[in-house]
mmCIF file of C-alpha atoms and ligand atoms in Angstrom:
data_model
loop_
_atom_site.group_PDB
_atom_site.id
_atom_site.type_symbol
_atom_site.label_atom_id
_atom_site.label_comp_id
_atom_site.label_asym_id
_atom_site.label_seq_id
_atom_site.Cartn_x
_atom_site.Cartn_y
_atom_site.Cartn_z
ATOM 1 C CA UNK A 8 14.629 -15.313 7.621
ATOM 2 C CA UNK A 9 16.330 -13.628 4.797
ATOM 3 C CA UNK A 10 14.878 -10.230 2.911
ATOM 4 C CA UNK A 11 10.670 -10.632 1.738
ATOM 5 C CA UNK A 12 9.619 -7.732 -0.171
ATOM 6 C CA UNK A 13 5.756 -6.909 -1.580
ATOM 7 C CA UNK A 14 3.675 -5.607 -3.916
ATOM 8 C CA UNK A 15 0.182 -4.565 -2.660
ATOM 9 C CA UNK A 16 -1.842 -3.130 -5.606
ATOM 10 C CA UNK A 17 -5.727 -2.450 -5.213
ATOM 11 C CA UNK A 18 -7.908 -3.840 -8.161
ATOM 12 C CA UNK A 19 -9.338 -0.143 -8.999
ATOM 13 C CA UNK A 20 -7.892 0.220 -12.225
ATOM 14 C CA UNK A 21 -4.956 -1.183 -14.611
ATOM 15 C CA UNK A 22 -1.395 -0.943 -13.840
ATOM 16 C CA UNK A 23 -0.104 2.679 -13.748
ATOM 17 C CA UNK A 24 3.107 4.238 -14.263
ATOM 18 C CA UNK A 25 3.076 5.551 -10.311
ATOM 19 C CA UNK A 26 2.073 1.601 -9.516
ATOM 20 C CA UNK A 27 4.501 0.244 -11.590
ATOM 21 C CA UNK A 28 7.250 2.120 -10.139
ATOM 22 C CA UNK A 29 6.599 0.856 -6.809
ATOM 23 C CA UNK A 30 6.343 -2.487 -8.197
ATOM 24 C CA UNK A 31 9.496 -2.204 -9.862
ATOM 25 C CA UNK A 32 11.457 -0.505 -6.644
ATOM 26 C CA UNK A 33 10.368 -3.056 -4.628
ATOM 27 C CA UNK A 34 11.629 -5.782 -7.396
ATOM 28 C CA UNK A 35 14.582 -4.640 -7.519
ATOM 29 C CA UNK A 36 15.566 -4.327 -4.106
ATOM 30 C CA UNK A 37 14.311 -7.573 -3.271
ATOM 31 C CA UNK A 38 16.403 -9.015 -6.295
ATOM 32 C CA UNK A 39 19.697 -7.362 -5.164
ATOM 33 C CA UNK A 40 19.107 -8.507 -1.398
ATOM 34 C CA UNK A 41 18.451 -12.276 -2.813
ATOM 35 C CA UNK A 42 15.118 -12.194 -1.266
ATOM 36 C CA UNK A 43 11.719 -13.038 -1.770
ATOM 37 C CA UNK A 44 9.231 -10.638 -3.676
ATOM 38 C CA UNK A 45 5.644 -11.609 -3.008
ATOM 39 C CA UNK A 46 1.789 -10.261 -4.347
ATOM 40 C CA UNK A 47 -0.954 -9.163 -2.806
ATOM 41 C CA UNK A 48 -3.919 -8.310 -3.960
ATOM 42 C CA UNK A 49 -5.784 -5.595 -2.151
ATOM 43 C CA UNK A 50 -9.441 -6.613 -2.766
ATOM 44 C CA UNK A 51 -11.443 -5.885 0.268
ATOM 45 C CA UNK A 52 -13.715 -2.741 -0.845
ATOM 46 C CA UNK A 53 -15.653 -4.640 -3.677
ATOM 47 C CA UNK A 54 -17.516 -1.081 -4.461
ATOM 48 C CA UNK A 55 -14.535 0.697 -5.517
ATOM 49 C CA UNK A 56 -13.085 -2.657 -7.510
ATOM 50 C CA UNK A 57 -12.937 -2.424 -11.252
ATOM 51 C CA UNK A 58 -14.052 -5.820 -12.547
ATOM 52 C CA UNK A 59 -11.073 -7.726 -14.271
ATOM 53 C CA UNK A 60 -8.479 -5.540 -13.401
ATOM 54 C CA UNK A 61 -6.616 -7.595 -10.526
ATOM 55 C CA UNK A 62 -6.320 -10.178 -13.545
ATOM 56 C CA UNK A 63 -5.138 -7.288 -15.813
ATOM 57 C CA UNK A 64 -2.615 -5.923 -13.794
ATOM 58 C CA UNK A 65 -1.185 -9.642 -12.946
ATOM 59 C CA UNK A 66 -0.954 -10.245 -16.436
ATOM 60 C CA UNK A 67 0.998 -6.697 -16.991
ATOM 61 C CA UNK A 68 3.662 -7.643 -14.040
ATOM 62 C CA UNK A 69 4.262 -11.383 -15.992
ATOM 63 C CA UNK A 70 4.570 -9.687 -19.280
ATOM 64 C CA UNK A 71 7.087 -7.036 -17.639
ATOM 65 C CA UNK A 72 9.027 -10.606 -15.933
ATOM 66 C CA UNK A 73 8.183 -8.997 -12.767
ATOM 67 C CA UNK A 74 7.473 -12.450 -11.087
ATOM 68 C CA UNK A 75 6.426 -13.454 -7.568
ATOM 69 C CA UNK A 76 7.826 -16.017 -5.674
ATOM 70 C CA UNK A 77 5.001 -17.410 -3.710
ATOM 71 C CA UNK A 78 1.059 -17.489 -4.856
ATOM 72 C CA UNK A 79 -0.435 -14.513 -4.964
ATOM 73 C CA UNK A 80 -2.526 -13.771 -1.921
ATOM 74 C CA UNK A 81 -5.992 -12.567 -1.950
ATOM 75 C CA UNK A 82 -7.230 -10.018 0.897
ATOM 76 C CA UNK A 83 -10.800 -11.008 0.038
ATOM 77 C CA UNK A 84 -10.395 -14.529 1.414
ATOM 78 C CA UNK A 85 -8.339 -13.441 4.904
ATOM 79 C CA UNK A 86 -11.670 -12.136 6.489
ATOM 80 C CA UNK A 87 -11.075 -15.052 9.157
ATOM 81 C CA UNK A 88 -7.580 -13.670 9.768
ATOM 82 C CA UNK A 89 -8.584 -10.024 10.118
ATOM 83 C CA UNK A 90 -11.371 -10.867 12.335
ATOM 84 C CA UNK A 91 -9.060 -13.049 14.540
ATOM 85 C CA UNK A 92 -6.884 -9.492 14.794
ATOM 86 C CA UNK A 93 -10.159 -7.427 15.993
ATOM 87 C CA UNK A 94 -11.012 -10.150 18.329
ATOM 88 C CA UNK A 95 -7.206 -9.919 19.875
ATOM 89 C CA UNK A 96 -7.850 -5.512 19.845
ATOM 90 C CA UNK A 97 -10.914 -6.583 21.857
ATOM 91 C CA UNK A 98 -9.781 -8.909 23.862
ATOM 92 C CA UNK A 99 -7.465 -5.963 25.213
ATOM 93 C CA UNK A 100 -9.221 -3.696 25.081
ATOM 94 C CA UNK A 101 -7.851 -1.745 21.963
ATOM 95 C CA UNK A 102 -10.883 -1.545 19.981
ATOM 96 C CA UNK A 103 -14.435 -0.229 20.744
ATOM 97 C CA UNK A 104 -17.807 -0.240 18.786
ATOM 98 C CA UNK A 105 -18.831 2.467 17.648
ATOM 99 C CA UNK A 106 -22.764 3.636 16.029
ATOM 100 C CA UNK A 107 -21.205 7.542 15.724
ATOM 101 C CA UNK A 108 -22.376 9.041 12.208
ATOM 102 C CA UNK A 109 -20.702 11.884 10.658
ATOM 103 C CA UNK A 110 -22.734 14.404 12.033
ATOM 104 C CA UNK A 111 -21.691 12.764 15.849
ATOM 105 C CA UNK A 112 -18.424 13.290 15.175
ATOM 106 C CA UNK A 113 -18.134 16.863 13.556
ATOM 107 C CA UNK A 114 -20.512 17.912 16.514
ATOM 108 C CA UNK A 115 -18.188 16.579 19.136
ATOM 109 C CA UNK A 116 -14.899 17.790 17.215
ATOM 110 C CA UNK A 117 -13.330 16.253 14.371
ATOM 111 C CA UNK A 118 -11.620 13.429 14.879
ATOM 112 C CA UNK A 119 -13.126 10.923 16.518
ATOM 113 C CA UNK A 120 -10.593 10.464 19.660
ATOM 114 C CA UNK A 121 -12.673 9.989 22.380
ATOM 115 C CA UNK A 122 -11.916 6.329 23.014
ATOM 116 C CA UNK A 123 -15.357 5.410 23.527
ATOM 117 C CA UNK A 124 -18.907 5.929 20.985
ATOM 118 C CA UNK A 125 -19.967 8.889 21.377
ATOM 119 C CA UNK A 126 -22.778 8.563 19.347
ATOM 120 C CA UNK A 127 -26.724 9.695 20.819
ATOM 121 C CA UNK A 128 -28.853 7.066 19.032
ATOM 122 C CA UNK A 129 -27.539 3.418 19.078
ATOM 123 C CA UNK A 130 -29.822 1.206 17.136
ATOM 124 C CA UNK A 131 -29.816 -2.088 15.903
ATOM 125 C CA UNK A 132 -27.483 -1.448 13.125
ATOM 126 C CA UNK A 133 -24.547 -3.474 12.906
ATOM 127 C CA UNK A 134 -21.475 -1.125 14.726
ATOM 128 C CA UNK A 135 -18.240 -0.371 13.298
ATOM 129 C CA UNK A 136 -15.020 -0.939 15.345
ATOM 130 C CA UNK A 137 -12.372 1.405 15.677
ATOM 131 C CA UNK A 138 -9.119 1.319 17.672
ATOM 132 C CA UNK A 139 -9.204 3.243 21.130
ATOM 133 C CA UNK A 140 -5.654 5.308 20.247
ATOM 134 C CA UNK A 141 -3.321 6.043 22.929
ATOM 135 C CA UNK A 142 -1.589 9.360 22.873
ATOM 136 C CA UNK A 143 2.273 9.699 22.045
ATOM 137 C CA UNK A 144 4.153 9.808 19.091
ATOM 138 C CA UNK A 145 4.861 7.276 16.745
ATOM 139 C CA UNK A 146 8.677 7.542 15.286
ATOM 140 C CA UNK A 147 10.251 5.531 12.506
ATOM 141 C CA UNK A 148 12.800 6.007 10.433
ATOM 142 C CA UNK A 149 12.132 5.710 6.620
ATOM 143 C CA UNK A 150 14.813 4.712 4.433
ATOM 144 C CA UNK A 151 14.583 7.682 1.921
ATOM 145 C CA UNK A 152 11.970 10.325 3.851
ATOM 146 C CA UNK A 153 13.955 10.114 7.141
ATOM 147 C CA UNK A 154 13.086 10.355 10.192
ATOM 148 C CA UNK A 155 9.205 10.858 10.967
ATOM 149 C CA UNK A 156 7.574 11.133 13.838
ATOM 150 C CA UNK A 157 3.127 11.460 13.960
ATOM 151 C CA UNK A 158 0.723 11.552 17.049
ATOM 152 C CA UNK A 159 -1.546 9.544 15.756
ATOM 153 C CA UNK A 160 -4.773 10.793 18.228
ATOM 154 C CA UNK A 161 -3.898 14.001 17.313
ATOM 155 C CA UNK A 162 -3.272 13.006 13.711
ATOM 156 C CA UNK A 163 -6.214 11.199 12.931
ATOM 157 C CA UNK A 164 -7.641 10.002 16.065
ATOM 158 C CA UNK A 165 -9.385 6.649 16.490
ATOM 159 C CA UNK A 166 -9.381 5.339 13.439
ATOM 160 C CA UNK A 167 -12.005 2.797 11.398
ATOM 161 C CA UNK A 168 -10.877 -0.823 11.804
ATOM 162 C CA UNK A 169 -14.007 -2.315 10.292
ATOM 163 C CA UNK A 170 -16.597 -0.359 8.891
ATOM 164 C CA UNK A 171 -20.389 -0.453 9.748
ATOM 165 C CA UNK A 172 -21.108 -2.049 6.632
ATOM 166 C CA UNK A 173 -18.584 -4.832 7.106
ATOM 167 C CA UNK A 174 -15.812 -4.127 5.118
ATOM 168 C CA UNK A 175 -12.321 -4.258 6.664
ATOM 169 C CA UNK A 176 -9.911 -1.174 7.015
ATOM 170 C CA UNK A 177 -6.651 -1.112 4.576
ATOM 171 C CA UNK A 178 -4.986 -0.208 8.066
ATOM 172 C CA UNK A 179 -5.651 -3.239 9.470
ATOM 173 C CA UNK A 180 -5.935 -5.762 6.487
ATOM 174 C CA UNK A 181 -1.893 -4.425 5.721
ATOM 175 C CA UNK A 182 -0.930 -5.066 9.252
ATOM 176 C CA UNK A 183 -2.349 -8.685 9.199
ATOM 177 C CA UNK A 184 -0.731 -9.331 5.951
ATOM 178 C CA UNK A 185 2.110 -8.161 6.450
ATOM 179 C CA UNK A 186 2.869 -9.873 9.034
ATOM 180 C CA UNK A 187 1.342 -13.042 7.172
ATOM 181 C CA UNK A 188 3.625 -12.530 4.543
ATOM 182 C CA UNK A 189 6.781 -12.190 6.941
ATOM 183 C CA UNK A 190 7.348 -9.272 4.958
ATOM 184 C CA UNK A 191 10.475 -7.427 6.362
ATOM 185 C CA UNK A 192 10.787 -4.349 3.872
ATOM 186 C CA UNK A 193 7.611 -2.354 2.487
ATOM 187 C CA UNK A 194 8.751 -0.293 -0.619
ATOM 188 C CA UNK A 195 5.791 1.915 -1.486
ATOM 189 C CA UNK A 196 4.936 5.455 -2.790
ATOM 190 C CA UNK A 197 4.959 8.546 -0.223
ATOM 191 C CA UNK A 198 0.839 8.988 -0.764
ATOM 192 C CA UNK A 199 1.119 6.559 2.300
ATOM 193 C CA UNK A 200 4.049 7.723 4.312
ATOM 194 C CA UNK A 201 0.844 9.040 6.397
ATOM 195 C CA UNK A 202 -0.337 5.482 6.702
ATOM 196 C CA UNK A 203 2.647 4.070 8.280
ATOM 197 C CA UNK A 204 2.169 5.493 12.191
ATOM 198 C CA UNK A 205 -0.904 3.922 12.220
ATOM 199 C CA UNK A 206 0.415 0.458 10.811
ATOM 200 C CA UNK A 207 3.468 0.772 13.075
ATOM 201 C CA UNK A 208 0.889 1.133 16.469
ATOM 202 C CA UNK A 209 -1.274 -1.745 15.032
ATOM 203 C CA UNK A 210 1.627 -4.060 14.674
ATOM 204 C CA UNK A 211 3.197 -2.895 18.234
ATOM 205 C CA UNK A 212 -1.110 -3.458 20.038
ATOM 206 C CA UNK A 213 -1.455 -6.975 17.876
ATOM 207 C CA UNK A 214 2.534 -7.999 19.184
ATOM 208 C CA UNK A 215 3.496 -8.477 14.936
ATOM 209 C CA UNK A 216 7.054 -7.202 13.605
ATOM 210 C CA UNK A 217 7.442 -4.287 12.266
ATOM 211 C CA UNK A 218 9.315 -4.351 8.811
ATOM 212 C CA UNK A 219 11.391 -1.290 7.559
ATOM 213 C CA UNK A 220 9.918 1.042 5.083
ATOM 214 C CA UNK A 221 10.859 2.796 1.955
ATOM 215 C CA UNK A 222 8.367 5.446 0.777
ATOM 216 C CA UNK A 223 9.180 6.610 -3.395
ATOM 217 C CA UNK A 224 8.651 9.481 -4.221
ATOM 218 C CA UNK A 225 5.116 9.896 -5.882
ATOM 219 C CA UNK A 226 5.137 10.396 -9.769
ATOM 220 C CA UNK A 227 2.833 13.547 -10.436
ATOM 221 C CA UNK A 228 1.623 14.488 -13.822
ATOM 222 C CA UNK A 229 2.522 18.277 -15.152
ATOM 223 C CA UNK A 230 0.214 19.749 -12.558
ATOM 224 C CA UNK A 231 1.975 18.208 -9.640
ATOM 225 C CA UNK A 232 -1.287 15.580 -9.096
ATOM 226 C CA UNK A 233 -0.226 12.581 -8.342
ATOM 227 C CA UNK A 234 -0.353 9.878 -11.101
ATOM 228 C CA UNK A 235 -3.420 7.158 -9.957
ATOM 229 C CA UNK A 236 -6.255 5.436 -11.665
ATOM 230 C CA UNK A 237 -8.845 7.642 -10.214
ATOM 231 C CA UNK A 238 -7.215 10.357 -12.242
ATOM 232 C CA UNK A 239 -7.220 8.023 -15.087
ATOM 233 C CA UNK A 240 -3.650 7.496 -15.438
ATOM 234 C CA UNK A 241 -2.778 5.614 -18.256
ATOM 235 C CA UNK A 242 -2.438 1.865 -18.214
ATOM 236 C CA UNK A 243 1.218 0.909 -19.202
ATOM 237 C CA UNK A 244 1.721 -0.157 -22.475
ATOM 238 C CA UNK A 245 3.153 -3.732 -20.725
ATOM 239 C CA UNK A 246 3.763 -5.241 -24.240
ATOM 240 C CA UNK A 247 6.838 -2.733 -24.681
ATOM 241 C CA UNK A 248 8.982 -3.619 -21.225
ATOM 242 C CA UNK A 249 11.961 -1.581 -23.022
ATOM 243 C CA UNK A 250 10.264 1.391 -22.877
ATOM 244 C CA UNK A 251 8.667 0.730 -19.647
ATOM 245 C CA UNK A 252 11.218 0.002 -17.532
ATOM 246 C CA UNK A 253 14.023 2.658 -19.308
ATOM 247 C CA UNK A 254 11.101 5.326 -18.344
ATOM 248 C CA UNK A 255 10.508 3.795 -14.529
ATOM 249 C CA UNK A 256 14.306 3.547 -13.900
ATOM 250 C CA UNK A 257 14.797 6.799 -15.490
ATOM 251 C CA UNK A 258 12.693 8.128 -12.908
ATOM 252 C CA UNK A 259 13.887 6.010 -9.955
ATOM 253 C CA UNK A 260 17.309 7.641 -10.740
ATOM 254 C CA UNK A 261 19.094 4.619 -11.495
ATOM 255 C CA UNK A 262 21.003 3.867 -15.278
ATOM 256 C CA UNK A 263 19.493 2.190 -17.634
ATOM 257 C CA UNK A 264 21.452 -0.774 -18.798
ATOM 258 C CA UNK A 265 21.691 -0.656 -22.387
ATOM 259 C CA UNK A 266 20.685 -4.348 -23.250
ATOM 260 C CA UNK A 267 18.291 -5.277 -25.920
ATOM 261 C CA UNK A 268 17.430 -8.768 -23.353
ATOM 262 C CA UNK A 269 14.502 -7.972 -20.309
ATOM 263 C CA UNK A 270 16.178 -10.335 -18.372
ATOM 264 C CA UNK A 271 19.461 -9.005 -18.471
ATOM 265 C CA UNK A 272 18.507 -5.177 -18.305
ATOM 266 C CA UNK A 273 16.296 -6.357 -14.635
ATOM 267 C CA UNK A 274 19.713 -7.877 -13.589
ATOM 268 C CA UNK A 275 22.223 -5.216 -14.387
ATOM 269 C CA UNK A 276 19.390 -3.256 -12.871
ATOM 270 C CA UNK A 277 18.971 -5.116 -9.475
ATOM 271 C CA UNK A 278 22.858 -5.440 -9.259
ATOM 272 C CA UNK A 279 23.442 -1.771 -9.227
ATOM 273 C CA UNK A 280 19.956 -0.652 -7.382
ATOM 274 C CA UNK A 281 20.882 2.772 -5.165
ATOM 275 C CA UNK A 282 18.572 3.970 -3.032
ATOM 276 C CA UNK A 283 20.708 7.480 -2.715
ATOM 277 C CA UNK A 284 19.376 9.361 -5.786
ATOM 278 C CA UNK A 285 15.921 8.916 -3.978
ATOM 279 C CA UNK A 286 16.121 10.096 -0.370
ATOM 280 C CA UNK A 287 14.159 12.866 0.529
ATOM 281 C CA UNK A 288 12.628 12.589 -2.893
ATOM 282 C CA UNK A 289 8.501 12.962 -1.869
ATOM 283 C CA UNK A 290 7.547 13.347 -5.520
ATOM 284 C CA UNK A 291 8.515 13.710 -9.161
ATOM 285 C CA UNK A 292 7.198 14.464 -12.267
ATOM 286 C CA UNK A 293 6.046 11.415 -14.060
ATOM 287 C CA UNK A 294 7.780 13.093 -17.703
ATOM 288 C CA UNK A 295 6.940 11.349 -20.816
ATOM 289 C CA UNK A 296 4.451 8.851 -18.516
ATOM 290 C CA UNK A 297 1.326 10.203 -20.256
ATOM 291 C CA UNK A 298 3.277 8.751 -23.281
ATOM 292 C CA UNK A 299 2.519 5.040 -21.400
ATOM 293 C CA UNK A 300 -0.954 4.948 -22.795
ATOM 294 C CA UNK A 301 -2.264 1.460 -23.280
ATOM 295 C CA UNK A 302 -2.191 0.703 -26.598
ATOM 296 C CA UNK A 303 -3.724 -2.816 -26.735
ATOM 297 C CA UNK A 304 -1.170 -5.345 -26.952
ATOM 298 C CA UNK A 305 -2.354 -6.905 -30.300
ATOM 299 C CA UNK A 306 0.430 -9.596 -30.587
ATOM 300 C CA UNK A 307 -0.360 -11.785 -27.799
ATOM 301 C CA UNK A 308 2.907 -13.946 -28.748
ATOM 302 C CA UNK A 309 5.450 -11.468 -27.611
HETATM 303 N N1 LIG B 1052 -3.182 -1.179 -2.155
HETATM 304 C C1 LIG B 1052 -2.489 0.080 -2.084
HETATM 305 C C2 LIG B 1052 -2.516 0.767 -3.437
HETATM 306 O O1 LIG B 1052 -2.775 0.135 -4.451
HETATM 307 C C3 LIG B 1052 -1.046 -0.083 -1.652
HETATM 308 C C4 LIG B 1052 -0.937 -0.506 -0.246
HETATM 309 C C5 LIG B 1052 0.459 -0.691 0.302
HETATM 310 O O2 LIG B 1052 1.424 -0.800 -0.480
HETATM 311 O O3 LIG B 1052 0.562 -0.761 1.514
HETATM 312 O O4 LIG B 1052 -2.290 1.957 -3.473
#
């Protein structure tokens, strides 16, 4: 099976310059290494969804010619799929139910990592499920941050795979997908370099490959805070893919080909993709980003 790259966003806001550089990193690279580029929508914690915007940001990544080559998959309908995966944990023994509230857990010593509830009161509230974490290190190697290494009971302990009130864990949702989607290379920003340990043990305890990762490095505004619809980055202005994508490969490092034609400029732009200006790159100022505000694309036609 030849290269399958993704884009993952979460339906919490429009698309973002620090989104759309992922998007666009990922495009790219899957592009030059005449693979497959595939979407997934991230919509499993309906509280913190914005209504409309999985269907906004969509519409940005046509607009920009960022296609996929496969439908786009929905996490909200792959409950079945992620419930298979705890049932598997279960099965052996990886996974544990757990009643402990917040107060449990800070009494007995943040994190939880006691591979069993420790909770005092069980009731007849539905449990959540978290994964019993062995100790020893996890170690990758990331194509730009290097080499990493995390204990992950030490790091975070046993961590949430579905949460009291049903809803599934990104850790474990990403690890079924990914899989799903035979993806072999996750291009992504470094806000979840931190993630990856825990994604690499799920996919070594549920027997699923593990693909190789490339973590960007996170576009911060002026202040250093890192660009992201809860700190209401701007949308991108989508109807203006010029500026958009001279601004994203400006700060991916790479040239920007000089070519009035979208099509053309993500070619030239594919061809030449180098990772190099990027390693050990964990963040970078977003520059003229703030300039991306939407600004209502009033000619549908273009
Ligand atoms: N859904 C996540 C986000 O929008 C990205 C997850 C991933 O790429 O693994 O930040």
């Amino acid at each position: 099976m030849g290269y399958r790259g993704r884009f993952a966003p979460s339906p919490t806001g429009e698309l973002h310059f620090g989104s759309l550089v992922a998007a666009l990193a990922g495009w790219l690279r899957t592009r030059q290494s005449g693979g497959a580029w595939l979407l997934r929508v991230e919509d499993i914690d309906p509280p913190r969804e914005v209504e409309g915007s999985a269907q906004a940001i969509l519409a940005a990544l046509d607009r920009l010619a960022l296609q996929a080559d496969a439908p786009v998959l929905y996490q909200s309908r792959r409950a079945d799929a992620y419930a298979s995966a705890l049932q598997q944990l279960r099965a052996e023994g990886h996974a544990f139910a757990c009643w402990c509230s917040r107060t449990d857990i800070e009494e007995a010593g943040t994190p939880h990592r006691d591979g069993r509830c420790i909770s005092r009161q069980r009731d007849d509230r539905e449990p959540a499920w978290r994964l019993r974490v062995p100790d020893g290190d996890i170690v990758f190697d990331d194509g730009l941050q290097g080499s990493q290494c995390q204990n992950v009971r030490e790091a975070v302990g046993d961590f949430v795979l579905k949460r009291a009130d049903g809803l599934w864990s990104y850790q474990l949702a990403c690890v079924v997908d990914d899989a799903f989607q035979g993806i072999t290379e996750v291009v992504r920003g470094c806000d979840l370099l931190d993630s990856t340990p825990r994604q690499i043990l799920l996919q070594r305890l549920l027997g699923l490959p593990t693909p190789t990762y490339l973590h960007l490095p996170l576009a911060v505004d002026g202040e250093g805070r890192k660009l992201s619809k809860s700190t209401d980055a701007p949308a991108i202005d989508a109807c203006d893919p010029q500026a958009v994508f001279a601004r994203a490969l400006h700060f991916l490092g790479q040239p920007v080909p000089h070519t009035p034609d979208i099509a053309t400029l993500l070619h030239v732009a594919a061809r030449d993709f180098d990772v190099a200006p990027l390693r050990g790159v964990s963040a970078r100022a977003a520059f003229d980003a703030a300039e991306l505000s939407a600004s209502g694309c009033s000619d549908t036609s273009r």
